[in-house]
Amino acid sequence: MTRNIQVSELDRRAVEDQQVEIVERKGLGHPDSICDGIAEDVSRALSQLYLDRVGKVLHYNTDETQLAAGRAAPAYGGGEVIEPIYILIVGRATKSYEQDGRTVELPVDSTALAAARAYLEEQIPELEYGTDVVVDVRLGEGSGDLQDVFGEEEVQVPMANDTSYGVGHAPLTETETIVREIERGINGKYAAEHPEVGPDVKVMGKREGDRIDVTVAVAMIDAYIADLEAYKAAVSNVQEYATELARSYTDREVNVEVNTADDYDAGSVYLTVTGTSAEQGDDGSVGRGNRANGLITPNRPMSMEATSGKNPVNHIGKIYNLLSTAAAEDVVEQVDGIRDLQMRLLSQIGRPIDEPHVADAQIVTEADVDVADIEAEVTEIVDGNLANVTGITREAIEGEISTF
Amino acid sequence: MTRNIQVSELDRRAVEDQQVEIVERKGLGHPDSICDGIAEDVSRALSQLYLDRVGKVLHYNTDETQLAAGRAAPAYGGGEVIEPIYILIVGRATKSYEQDGRTVELPVDSTALAAARAYLEEQIPELEYGTDVVVDVRLGEGSGDLQDVFGEEEVQVPMANDTSYGVGHAPLTETETIVREIERGINGKYAAEHPEVGPDVKVMGKREGDRIDVTVAVAMIDAYIADLEAYKAAVSNVQEYATELARSYTDREVNVEVNTADDYDAGSVYLTVTGTSAEQGDDGSVGRGNRANGLITPNRPMSMEATSGKNPVNHIGKIYNLLSTAAAEDVVEQVDGIRDLQMRLLSQIGRPIDEPHVADAQIVTEADVDVADIEAEVTEIVDGNLANVTGITREAIEGEISTF
Amino acid sequence: MTRNIQVSELDRRAVEDQQVEIVERKGLGHPDSICDGIAEDVSRALSQLYLDRVGKVLHYNTDETQLAAGRAAPAYGGGEVIEPIYILIVGRATKSYEQDGRTVELPVDSTALAAARAYLEEQIPELEYGTDVVVDVRLGEGSGDLQDVFGEEEVQVPMANDTSYGVGHAPLTETETIVREIERGINGKYAAEHPEVGPDVKVMGKREGDRIDVTVAVAMIDAYIADLEAYKAAVSNVQEYATELARSYTDREVNVEVNTADDYDAGSVYLTVTGTSAEQGDDGSVGRGNRANGLITPNRPMSMEATSGKNPVNHIGKIYNLLSTAAAEDVVEQVDGIRDLQMRLLSQIGRPIDEPHVADAQIVTEADVDVADIEAEVTEIVDGNLANVTGITREAIEGEISTF
Amino acid sequence: MTRNIQVSELDRRAVEDQQVEIVERKGLGHPDSICDGIAEDVSRALSQLYLDRVGKVLHYNTDETQLAAGRAAPAYGGGEVIEPIYILIVGRATKSYEQDGRTVELPVDSTALAAARAYLEEQIPELEYGTDVVVDVRLGEGSGDLQDVFGEEEVQVPMANDTSYGVGHAPLTETETIVREIERGINGKYAAEHPEVGPDVKVMGKREGDRIDVTVAVAMIDAYIADLEAYKAAVSNVQEYATELARSYTDREVNVEVNTADDYDAGSVYLTVTGTSAEQGDDGSVGRGNRANGLITPNRPMSMEATSGKNPVNHIGKIYNLLSTAAAEDVVEQVDGIRDLQMRLLSQIGRPIDEPHVADAQIVTEADVDVADIEAEVTEIVDGNLANVTGITREAIEGEISTF
């Protein structure tokens, strides 16, 4: 088998060299990200359930979760949720399976709810499950044709049954890196030491030439903020942290602003009870936020496909988005001289998904490198990634790869 | 003020002396009782919320809770819930209140959910909140006219704005006592020592002449039952316990049967994961089960009014059912010679509820007692109960009085 | 087969002769009655669906429907619904059936929704389906044991699998008749000529000695009422109609009041957009209103069993309530000299339901009649009713018998 | 005021000249498009409601609609829906408004439901509202700050309160045109004469060099298809129609395939009861399908912003996506020599939205045209579009502009 891998020059400037660049990341606690996260963890839990009970992943698709915002009354020192957030998990799943002459009943609804609860308790800990947020589930039976392609013992590469498209990029630009790392940093190390910082962190980066403006919106948690002065200090601390972090990734001019919509005179600040704007007025759903690489990058081609929640065994849209990103990163890590790489995968109906219609690596090289010089190397790495397509499935099931 | 209290002879035999008597009690874990219990605890929580926040009980009514059964796969040693039970709390509540020139926002939805969760965790502990059971809430705004009649400092007796009717009885017959005590015993002391016994205990008593047949249905919890032999033993233990208990209340012939619908040969037994039939196939709602005295007694007049969940400050149907029962019990406790007492209260529109249109005590006396001899005493006790009508409200809010 | 039919003297005065009598009827448009009506029509539609598709009635039970009130802004000349009423149909139904080696899929959800829509459009025509009222459905799979006892060709009498109880009465007292006929009249002939009268008509009758007070509450429909004067006229017309109707059934003193809660000075009247209080603030559910004979009669023994929505083939509670009422009416129609008849049926587990444990006809005779004289006749009529138990099932499926 | 409009050369080949091009359109009846369409019509209905009642558009946002698929049993000649599709409208809306000293209650829920019903009846006529599909609504109160910027008499340009981004393109490539026109044709003229064709038409175009492959999936409606032969004929007719249509737009080689997933031997064809895959297994939500220009175009920068359902008065993401597309089309229509135009708008927080931070027109010219030659003309047209930004709002409210 020879895969159709094409390596060519990309017919545009590297994004890093374009005049205007816009990058956004919706943090873990953003209503859209909450939906992505729940959908993906429900998917993982179902995969695991099927593997545990029948030894192979059965048909399911849970890439729809709808969040309707609640109502809250935040207050310095601690307010309260008044109307709960409502989250509806929607999708299809196989609920019973004939095996060895008996019918195995599969608790897909309970499993989905348990996964959602675990996710919320981990990621939005101030949100009390069952009172601050009500989660319900509507998982219909699938179309009946079981997809038993990914088992514990034998692993088959599934066939593409749709024309689907995935796209990935590497390396990240400075602005992309900064946007991603600021969100990760605030929601990681920083939050660990600053309990007033909620998980709903939204970061927008805009670069014009060599000036990078970063706007950060952080939902502050009222229980840890005594008054307006404390709030101002909290904002200021985030500003300092984010600025320092950003500067560690670039020599360009960086300007960071935090919670710019605040109006201190009017007493209007970004204070929340639970650390997410979902508590008051912001609805959310799956596939509306970050792409598979964790960013929204209008300067780059993006797939509309929602990656979170889809079955990682046979949903080619999910697999190709994750795989193209992983392949692009692999190439850039192992091959010198690449300034911008865009990796596209296009499926071929009726062929195994590791044999795409075309795998298309388009490259902007460093000034002193020619695409022809690295073509063979790139081809080999992409080929290796395709050969290991089921590795993506396994990583998705194990939760070792993020989808948003 | 002179209250219109009438004491007369009841024109029928005491229920104890009738030829056929039927009595039923749906235990705490029965789907209808779960709804009654949630509705009543939601009511108490809202009363308390209003008292805490604005110093008086505002308008609400939460006497509607709907339970749609789940799906479960019980198994000896421990099965699982497959589809969660769905519970919808329905009603009206005041969500904001103007006080001292500011608007107080009242977290009625969150309070209702928290009350439901606390109730379920206490009464149906094997049911995991949020995964085995999903609780949602639809509390609309009330009609807008606030009912601030019951405050912390001043207590007014509300006006009757409806023609309503309450009825109570005392003393319980032997059969009634047995039915009630068997459920209480199994769900109390017995369950404490026998974890295999679930809270869904339904007791039906039928007396014909001097023979009492008691049928008990107990939802056994699979995690504590290893196999069919263990199940049989569990049933047998309940049978012995209930028989002994019943015999302590009567000299009549008593026969107790437990889980009569079991079919051992077909392997069909009353095994559950959570201890309630709501996990599989049995729906429930408020006001469909026990009356305010905890029993269903077709031999006696009953009110159709659902007592659980209603506002105890101004809902006359609730107050009169509780008050007539309490008054009947008081009379029988303090006055000798009463074999059967039926206490009816009928409201008078536009008058304070402690001045009913008529308070009607109908009595079957012991052979050697004449109604005329005890009339004054009975009247005085009933009058005292009416004078203390707000005491019923307070007991309901404090949870010192049961409604089902 | 000899049925255990007992005929005896009733040990109390006829209700007609008691000093105080209370009777209530919740009309067709009352929120509880709406639920009863939907539940019963869903039941009939499912029975018919099963008969059409597989030739016999399969297992189902749809005796739970929850209504959460909407919000409306009525106005003289025509207002509008602001938030829809929400109705949730809850129950169990068989969704697929193996027949002749193939699986028949049964559209139970769609059938239930279609039945609810047809019912609402017929009974509450001002309520626009889908915008003024949202109806959803949660029908779980039943317990799996199919109950194919009532087919088109062969009809078997099912076995009692529960201890259940039904009770019926005849004849109606004057007060009962008046209460029932006023509601029927207003919702029938009167409404046909007076479009301003909505179907939510609640009638409460109270008799003390020889004085009957009737309180009628009628939800007026705003589109047909131009102003307060028109409203007053509408109320006055109902009052005249109801008074005349009542007087045609009694020689006692009758006093009728309509919409007594109105306060003209405050501009507070019983005006609605749709003709039902469910549009604003009044929730409802099945089994909370009228008993199987269409009335709430605290002077008489009543069954707590919800009759509406239950499977008429095998649900003994439903069958016995309908059958005892029908038998009582038959007896009174055919046998002279009966002043009050109370008919009770008690099931015997494991026996066909036409062989009750006891069928108990208790009678208050006219002064000149002795129970012994009519015992044989009564027994024969009751026996005939029991023999024809499946006739009740057929009437329920055909909709020839009302359950509320 | 001088607007910051930049015109420059686009640093890539025109999409028409790229080697591989992928284009997709989800037709009107696709589950995602159904959600887009409902969300947008709900938005329009709310705008109109606010204009009618209070003379200006108040705060709302309804860009979330979730569809959970139903279950259906299609059959040649006519099958049936078994479980209804469930659609939940989610968002925020102002429910009451103080005006001239009185509170105006706004029927936002009923209005949203009516809009959804009208949309479904128009676009998916085989879907019976209320039985085949249940629509519910959860519109929370907004954040309370009213946005009264767009009234009937005075029109203000709102301020940007967020960093937002819109992007548009013109002209369409041949492949884009073909994909769009095939869907429009099938759902337009063709369907009018071929009732067997359902509105769920999905078109995928893939061009490699000068060969265009078009894959069309059409949900056939069973009532109009007698048997497999008729089905094959229906597919063949669509294939012919689409091929001819495609060829009218290009001289390239075109190949059209219809319903490629069919397996005639297995009897597996794309037959539906209602003409949409939402009836069985395909869920949907807003913002997951077509971008504002009706296409999904991975070869071009796209905005992730969901355009459908957003408030067209003040939601800058919606306005900029529609405006950039309109401006690009205007420029290309009026200026000769443009092969590919990419129009980007980036907001400036705190400035009126007609004064973007940057309006960036990037152009690939025809070989004989220089960007400098047309710069002035382009600038003027873009400036005119920006000056008329409220025209976009009005068109959106009037429904003269499509969002998906």
PDB file of C-alpha atoms in Angstrom, chain C residues 30-201:
ATOM      1  CA  HIS C  30     -59.828  22.408  35.391  1.00  0.00           C
ATOM      2  CA  PRO C  31     -56.097  21.614  35.344  1.00  0.00           C
ATOM      3  CA  ASP C  32     -56.606  18.308  37.170  1.00  0.00           C
ATOM      4  CA  SER C  33     -59.414  17.330  34.814  1.00  0.00           C
ATOM      5  CA  ILE C  34     -57.316  18.258  31.792  1.00  0.00           C
ATOM      6  CA  CYS C  35     -54.748  15.758  33.042  1.00  0.00           C
ATOM      7  CA  ASP C  36     -57.389  13.129  33.697  1.00  0.00           C
ATOM      8  CA  GLY C  37     -58.834  13.661  30.246  1.00  0.00           C
ATOM      9  CA  ILE C  38     -55.524  13.474  28.454  1.00  0.00           C
ATOM     10  CA  ALA C  39     -54.450  10.409  30.423  1.00  0.00           C
ATOM     11  CA  GLU C  40     -57.670   8.607  29.609  1.00  0.00           C
ATOM     12  CA  ASP C  41     -57.629   9.503  25.934  1.00  0.00           C
ATOM     13  CA  VAL C  42     -53.982   8.502  25.659  1.00  0.00           C
ATOM     14  CA  SER C  43     -54.986   5.202  27.221  1.00  0.00           C
ATOM     15  CA  ARG C  44     -57.796   4.706  24.744  1.00  0.00           C
ATOM     16  CA  ALA C  45     -55.567   5.617  21.819  1.00  0.00           C
ATOM     17  CA  LEU C  46     -52.937   3.108  22.925  1.00  0.00           C
ATOM     18  CA  SER C  47     -55.519   0.353  23.381  1.00  0.00           C
ATOM     19  CA  GLN C  48     -56.804   1.068  19.896  1.00  0.00           C
ATOM     20  CA  LEU C  49     -53.286   1.187  18.471  1.00  0.00           C
ATOM     21  CA  TYR C  50     -52.486  -2.222  19.923  1.00  0.00           C
ATOM     22  CA  LEU C  51     -55.757  -3.701  18.703  1.00  0.00           C
ATOM     23  CA  ASP C  52     -55.162  -2.304  15.220  1.00  0.00           C
ATOM     24  CA  ARG C  53     -51.574  -3.428  14.946  1.00  0.00           C
ATOM     25  CA  VAL C  54     -51.298  -6.692  16.819  1.00  0.00           C
ATOM     26  CA  GLY C  55     -54.886  -7.645  17.528  1.00  0.00           C
ATOM     27  CA  LYS C  56     -54.682  -7.386  21.303  1.00  0.00           C
ATOM     28  CA  VAL C  57     -54.039  -4.848  23.985  1.00  0.00           C
ATOM     29  CA  LEU C  58     -50.448  -4.969  25.208  1.00  0.00           C
ATOM     30  CA  HIS C  59     -49.059  -3.839  28.505  1.00  0.00           C
ATOM     31  CA  TYR C  60     -49.231  -0.131  29.235  1.00  0.00           C
ATOM     32  CA  ASN C  61     -50.185   2.275  31.962  1.00  0.00           C
ATOM     33  CA  THR C  62     -50.512   5.998  31.382  1.00  0.00           C
ATOM     34  CA  ASP C  63     -52.167   7.215  34.535  1.00  0.00           C
ATOM     35  CA  GLU C  64     -49.670  10.022  35.110  1.00  0.00           C
ATOM     36  CA  THR C  65     -49.845  13.370  33.374  1.00  0.00           C
ATOM     37  CA  GLN C  66     -48.341  16.472  34.890  1.00  0.00           C
ATOM     38  CA  LEU C  67     -49.413  19.981  33.971  1.00  0.00           C
ATOM     39  CA  ALA C  68     -47.308  22.988  34.901  1.00  0.00           C
ATOM     40  CA  ALA C  69     -49.236  26.215  34.545  1.00  0.00           C
ATOM     41  CA  GLY C  70     -48.341  28.879  32.038  1.00  0.00           C
ATOM     42  CA  ARG C  71     -48.509  32.625  32.284  1.00  0.00           C
ATOM     43  CA  ALA C  72     -51.085  34.761  30.554  1.00  0.00           C
ATOM     44  CA  ALA C  73     -52.137  38.364  30.193  1.00  0.00           C
ATOM     45  CA  PRO C  74     -55.912  38.364  29.774  1.00  0.00           C
ATOM     46  CA  ALA C  75     -57.574  41.591  28.664  1.00  0.00           C
ATOM     47  CA  TYR C  76     -61.108  42.593  27.790  1.00  0.00           C
ATOM     48  CA  GLY C  77     -61.593  41.963  24.116  1.00  0.00           C
ATOM     49  CA  GLY C  78     -58.711  39.508  23.942  1.00  0.00           C
ATOM     50  CA  GLY C  79     -55.370  39.041  25.669  1.00  0.00           C
ATOM     51  CA  GLU C  80     -52.632  36.525  25.108  1.00  0.00           C
ATOM     52  CA  VAL C  81     -50.723  33.626  26.591  1.00  0.00           C
ATOM     53  CA  ILE C  82     -47.191  34.684  27.508  1.00  0.00           C
ATOM     54  CA  GLU C  83     -45.597  31.455  28.653  1.00  0.00           C
ATOM     55  CA  PRO C  84     -47.047  28.186  27.449  1.00  0.00           C
ATOM     56  CA  ILE C  85     -48.597  25.611  29.696  1.00  0.00           C
ATOM     57  CA  TYR C  86     -46.319  22.569  29.882  1.00  0.00           C
ATOM     58  CA  ILE C  87     -47.849  19.116  29.941  1.00  0.00           C
ATOM     59  CA  LEU C  88     -45.793  15.977  30.427  1.00  0.00           C
ATOM     60  CA  ILE C  89     -47.390  12.622  29.644  1.00  0.00           C
ATOM     61  CA  VAL C  90     -45.758   9.953  31.795  1.00  0.00           C
ATOM     62  CA  GLY C  91     -46.189   6.225  31.836  1.00  0.00           C
ATOM     63  CA  ARG C  92     -45.189   2.849  30.501  1.00  0.00           C
ATOM     64  CA  ALA C  93     -45.992   1.297  27.167  1.00  0.00           C
ATOM     65  CA  THR C  94     -44.919  -1.624  25.045  1.00  0.00           C
ATOM     66  CA  LYS C  95     -42.924  -0.218  22.143  1.00  0.00           C
ATOM     67  CA  SER C  96     -42.244  -3.282  20.101  1.00  0.00           C
ATOM     68  CA  TYR C  97     -43.805  -6.710  19.823  1.00  0.00           C
ATOM     69  CA  GLU C  98     -42.719  -9.968  18.287  1.00  0.00           C
ATOM     70  CA  GLN C  99     -45.413 -11.378  16.061  1.00  0.00           C
ATOM     71  CA  ASP C 100     -45.215 -14.043  13.405  1.00  0.00           C
ATOM     72  CA  GLY C 101     -41.449 -13.909  13.543  1.00  0.00           C
ATOM     73  CA  ARG C 102     -41.147 -10.207  12.918  1.00  0.00           C
ATOM     74  CA  THR C 103     -40.822  -7.222  15.208  1.00  0.00           C
ATOM     75  CA  VAL C 104     -43.698  -4.771  15.075  1.00  0.00           C
ATOM     76  CA  GLU C 105     -42.578  -1.276  16.089  1.00  0.00           C
ATOM     77  CA  LEU C 106     -45.382   0.582  17.805  1.00  0.00           C
ATOM     78  CA  PRO C 107     -45.516   4.390  17.603  1.00  0.00           C
ATOM     79  CA  VAL C 108     -46.638   4.874  21.191  1.00  0.00           C
ATOM     80  CA  ASP C 109     -45.091   8.313  21.673  1.00  0.00           C
ATOM     81  CA  SER C 110     -46.589   9.787  18.523  1.00  0.00           C
ATOM     82  CA  THR C 111     -49.912   8.160  19.291  1.00  0.00           C
ATOM     83  CA  ALA C 112     -49.955   9.603  22.795  1.00  0.00           C
ATOM     84  CA  LEU C 113     -49.139  13.080  21.512  1.00  0.00           C
ATOM     85  CA  ALA C 114     -51.788  12.873  18.818  1.00  0.00           C
ATOM     86  CA  ALA C 115     -54.371  11.815  21.390  1.00  0.00           C
ATOM     87  CA  ALA C 116     -53.423  14.683  23.688  1.00  0.00           C
ATOM     88  CA  ARG C 117     -53.636  17.169  20.869  1.00  0.00           C
ATOM     89  CA  ALA C 118     -57.024  15.917  19.722  1.00  0.00           C
ATOM     90  CA  TYR C 119     -58.320  16.032  23.266  1.00  0.00           C
ATOM     91  CA  LEU C 120     -57.118  19.573  23.917  1.00  0.00           C
ATOM     92  CA  GLU C 121     -58.408  20.870  20.603  1.00  0.00           C
ATOM     93  CA  GLU C 122     -61.790  19.360  21.337  1.00  0.00           C
ATOM     94  CA  GLN C 123     -62.132  20.349  24.984  1.00  0.00           C
ATOM     95  CA  ILE C 124     -60.090  23.559  25.341  1.00  0.00           C
ATOM     96  CA  PRO C 125     -60.443  24.984  21.844  1.00  0.00           C
ATOM     97  CA  GLU C 126     -59.075  28.435  22.703  1.00  0.00           C
ATOM     98  CA  LEU C 127     -55.760  26.876  23.675  1.00  0.00           C
ATOM     99  CA  GLU C 128     -53.489  26.810  20.659  1.00  0.00           C
ATOM    100  CA  TYR C 129     -51.584  23.567  20.593  1.00  0.00           C
ATOM    101  CA  GLY C 130     -47.839  23.959  20.303  1.00  0.00           C
ATOM    102  CA  THR C 131     -47.665  27.614  21.301  1.00  0.00           C
ATOM    103  CA  ASP C 132     -50.087  28.136  24.187  1.00  0.00           C
ATOM    104  CA  VAL C 133     -49.384  24.639  25.399  1.00  0.00           C
ATOM    105  CA  VAL C 134     -46.346  22.434  24.924  1.00  0.00           C
ATOM    106  CA  VAL C 135     -46.938  18.719  25.362  1.00  0.00           C
ATOM    107  CA  ASP C 136     -44.078  16.301  25.827  1.00  0.00           C
ATOM    108  CA  VAL C 137     -44.046  12.606  26.572  1.00  0.00           C
ATOM    109  CA  ARG C 138     -41.964  10.166  28.640  1.00  0.00           C
ATOM    110  CA  LEU C 139     -43.243   6.662  28.115  1.00  0.00           C
ATOM    111  CA  GLY C 140     -40.806   4.066  29.404  1.00  0.00           C
ATOM    112  CA  GLU C 141     -40.788   0.471  28.396  1.00  0.00           C
ATOM    113  CA  GLY C 142     -42.942  -1.597  30.700  1.00  0.00           C
ATOM    114  CA  SER C 143     -41.634  -4.439  32.759  1.00  0.00           C
ATOM    115  CA  GLY C 144     -41.549  -6.623  29.687  1.00  0.00           C
ATOM    116  CA  ASP C 145     -44.203  -9.146  30.586  1.00  0.00           C
ATOM    117  CA  LEU C 146     -46.795  -8.655  27.906  1.00  0.00           C
ATOM    118  CA  GLN C 147     -50.407  -8.715  28.898  1.00  0.00           C
ATOM    119  CA  ASP C 148     -52.184  -9.970  25.838  1.00  0.00           C
ATOM    120  CA  VAL C 149     -55.438 -10.744  27.521  1.00  0.00           C
ATOM    121  CA  PHE C 150     -57.833  -8.638  25.525  1.00  0.00           C
ATOM    122  CA  GLY C 151     -57.876  -9.366  21.862  1.00  0.00           C
ATOM    123  CA  GLU C 152     -60.253  -8.866  19.035  1.00  0.00           C
ATOM    124  CA  GLU C 153     -61.202 -12.452  18.720  1.00  0.00           C
ATOM    125  CA  GLU C 154     -60.843 -13.994  22.111  1.00  0.00           C
ATOM    126  CA  VAL C 155     -61.477 -12.260  25.366  1.00  0.00           C
ATOM    127  CA  GLN C 156     -60.151 -13.683  28.576  1.00  0.00           C
ATOM    128  CA  VAL C 157     -60.931 -12.439  32.006  1.00  0.00           C
ATOM    129  CA  PRO C 158     -57.596 -11.482  33.557  1.00  0.00           C
ATOM    130  CA  MET C 159     -56.353 -12.607  36.946  1.00  0.00           C
ATOM    131  CA  ALA C 160     -56.140 -10.218  39.861  1.00  0.00           C
ATOM    132  CA  ASN C 161     -52.477  -9.744  40.728  1.00  0.00           C
ATOM    133  CA  ASP C 162     -52.997  -7.230  43.462  1.00  0.00           C
ATOM    134  CA  THR C 163     -55.314  -6.586  46.370  1.00  0.00           C
ATOM    135  CA  SER C 164     -57.433  -3.813  45.043  1.00  0.00           C
ATOM    136  CA  TYR C 165     -60.645  -2.127  45.931  1.00  0.00           C
ATOM    137  CA  GLY C 166     -63.388  -0.344  44.067  1.00  0.00           C
ATOM    138  CA  VAL C 167     -66.437   1.456  45.306  1.00  0.00           C
ATOM    139  CA  GLY C 168     -69.523   2.889  43.651  1.00  0.00           C
ATOM    140  CA  HIS C 169     -72.764   4.497  44.719  1.00  0.00           C
ATOM    141  CA  ALA C 170     -76.278   5.091  43.543  1.00  0.00           C
ATOM    142  CA  PRO C 171     -78.488   6.957  43.301  1.00  0.00           C
ATOM    143  CA  LEU C 172     -76.933  10.403  43.356  1.00  0.00           C
ATOM    144  CA  THR C 173     -78.319  12.737  45.990  1.00  0.00           C
ATOM    145  CA  GLU C 174     -79.990  15.941  44.927  1.00  0.00           C
ATOM    146  CA  THR C 175     -76.883  17.895  45.744  1.00  0.00           C
ATOM    147  CA  GLU C 176     -74.692  15.532  43.787  1.00  0.00           C
ATOM    148  CA  THR C 177     -77.045  15.693  40.838  1.00  0.00           C
ATOM    149  CA  ILE C 178     -77.129  19.458  40.942  1.00  0.00           C
ATOM    150  CA  VAL C 179     -73.358  19.791  41.116  1.00  0.00           C
ATOM    151  CA  ARG C 180     -72.847  17.397  38.239  1.00  0.00           C
ATOM    152  CA  GLU C 181     -75.596  18.777  36.040  1.00  0.00           C
ATOM    153  CA  ILE C 182     -74.568  22.384  36.503  1.00  0.00           C
ATOM    154  CA  GLU C 183     -71.061  21.609  35.271  1.00  0.00           C
ATOM    155  CA  ARG C 184     -72.360  19.512  32.414  1.00  0.00           C
ATOM    156  CA  GLY C 185     -74.943  22.102  31.501  1.00  0.00           C
ATOM    157  CA  ILE C 186     -72.526  25.014  31.488  1.00  0.00           C
ATOM    158  CA  ASN C 187     -69.944  23.051  29.541  1.00  0.00           C
ATOM    159  CA  GLY C 188     -72.607  21.730  27.208  1.00  0.00           C
ATOM    160  CA  LYS C 189     -75.699  23.462  25.993  1.00  0.00           C
ATOM    161  CA  TYR C 190     -74.928  26.710  27.754  1.00  0.00           C
ATOM    162  CA  ALA C 191     -71.416  27.113  26.398  1.00  0.00           C
ATOM    163  CA  ALA C 192     -72.660  26.363  22.898  1.00  0.00           C
ATOM    164  CA  GLU C 193     -74.657  29.540  23.065  1.00  0.00           C
ATOM    165  CA  HIS C 194     -72.322  31.528  25.301  1.00  0.00           C
ATOM    166  CA  PRO C 195     -68.786  31.468  23.885  1.00  0.00           C
ATOM    167  CA  GLU C 196     -67.571  33.665  26.756  1.00  0.00           C
ATOM    168  CA  VAL C 197     -67.817  30.699  29.097  1.00  0.00           C
ATOM    169  CA  GLY C 198     -64.614  28.677  29.352  1.00  0.00           C
ATOM    170  CA  PRO C 199     -64.436  24.962  30.132  1.00  0.00           C
ATOM    171  CA  ASP C 200     -62.775  25.498  33.518  1.00  0.00           C
ATOM    172  CA  VAL C 201     -65.977  25.333  35.557  1.00  0.00           C
TER     173      VAL C 201
END
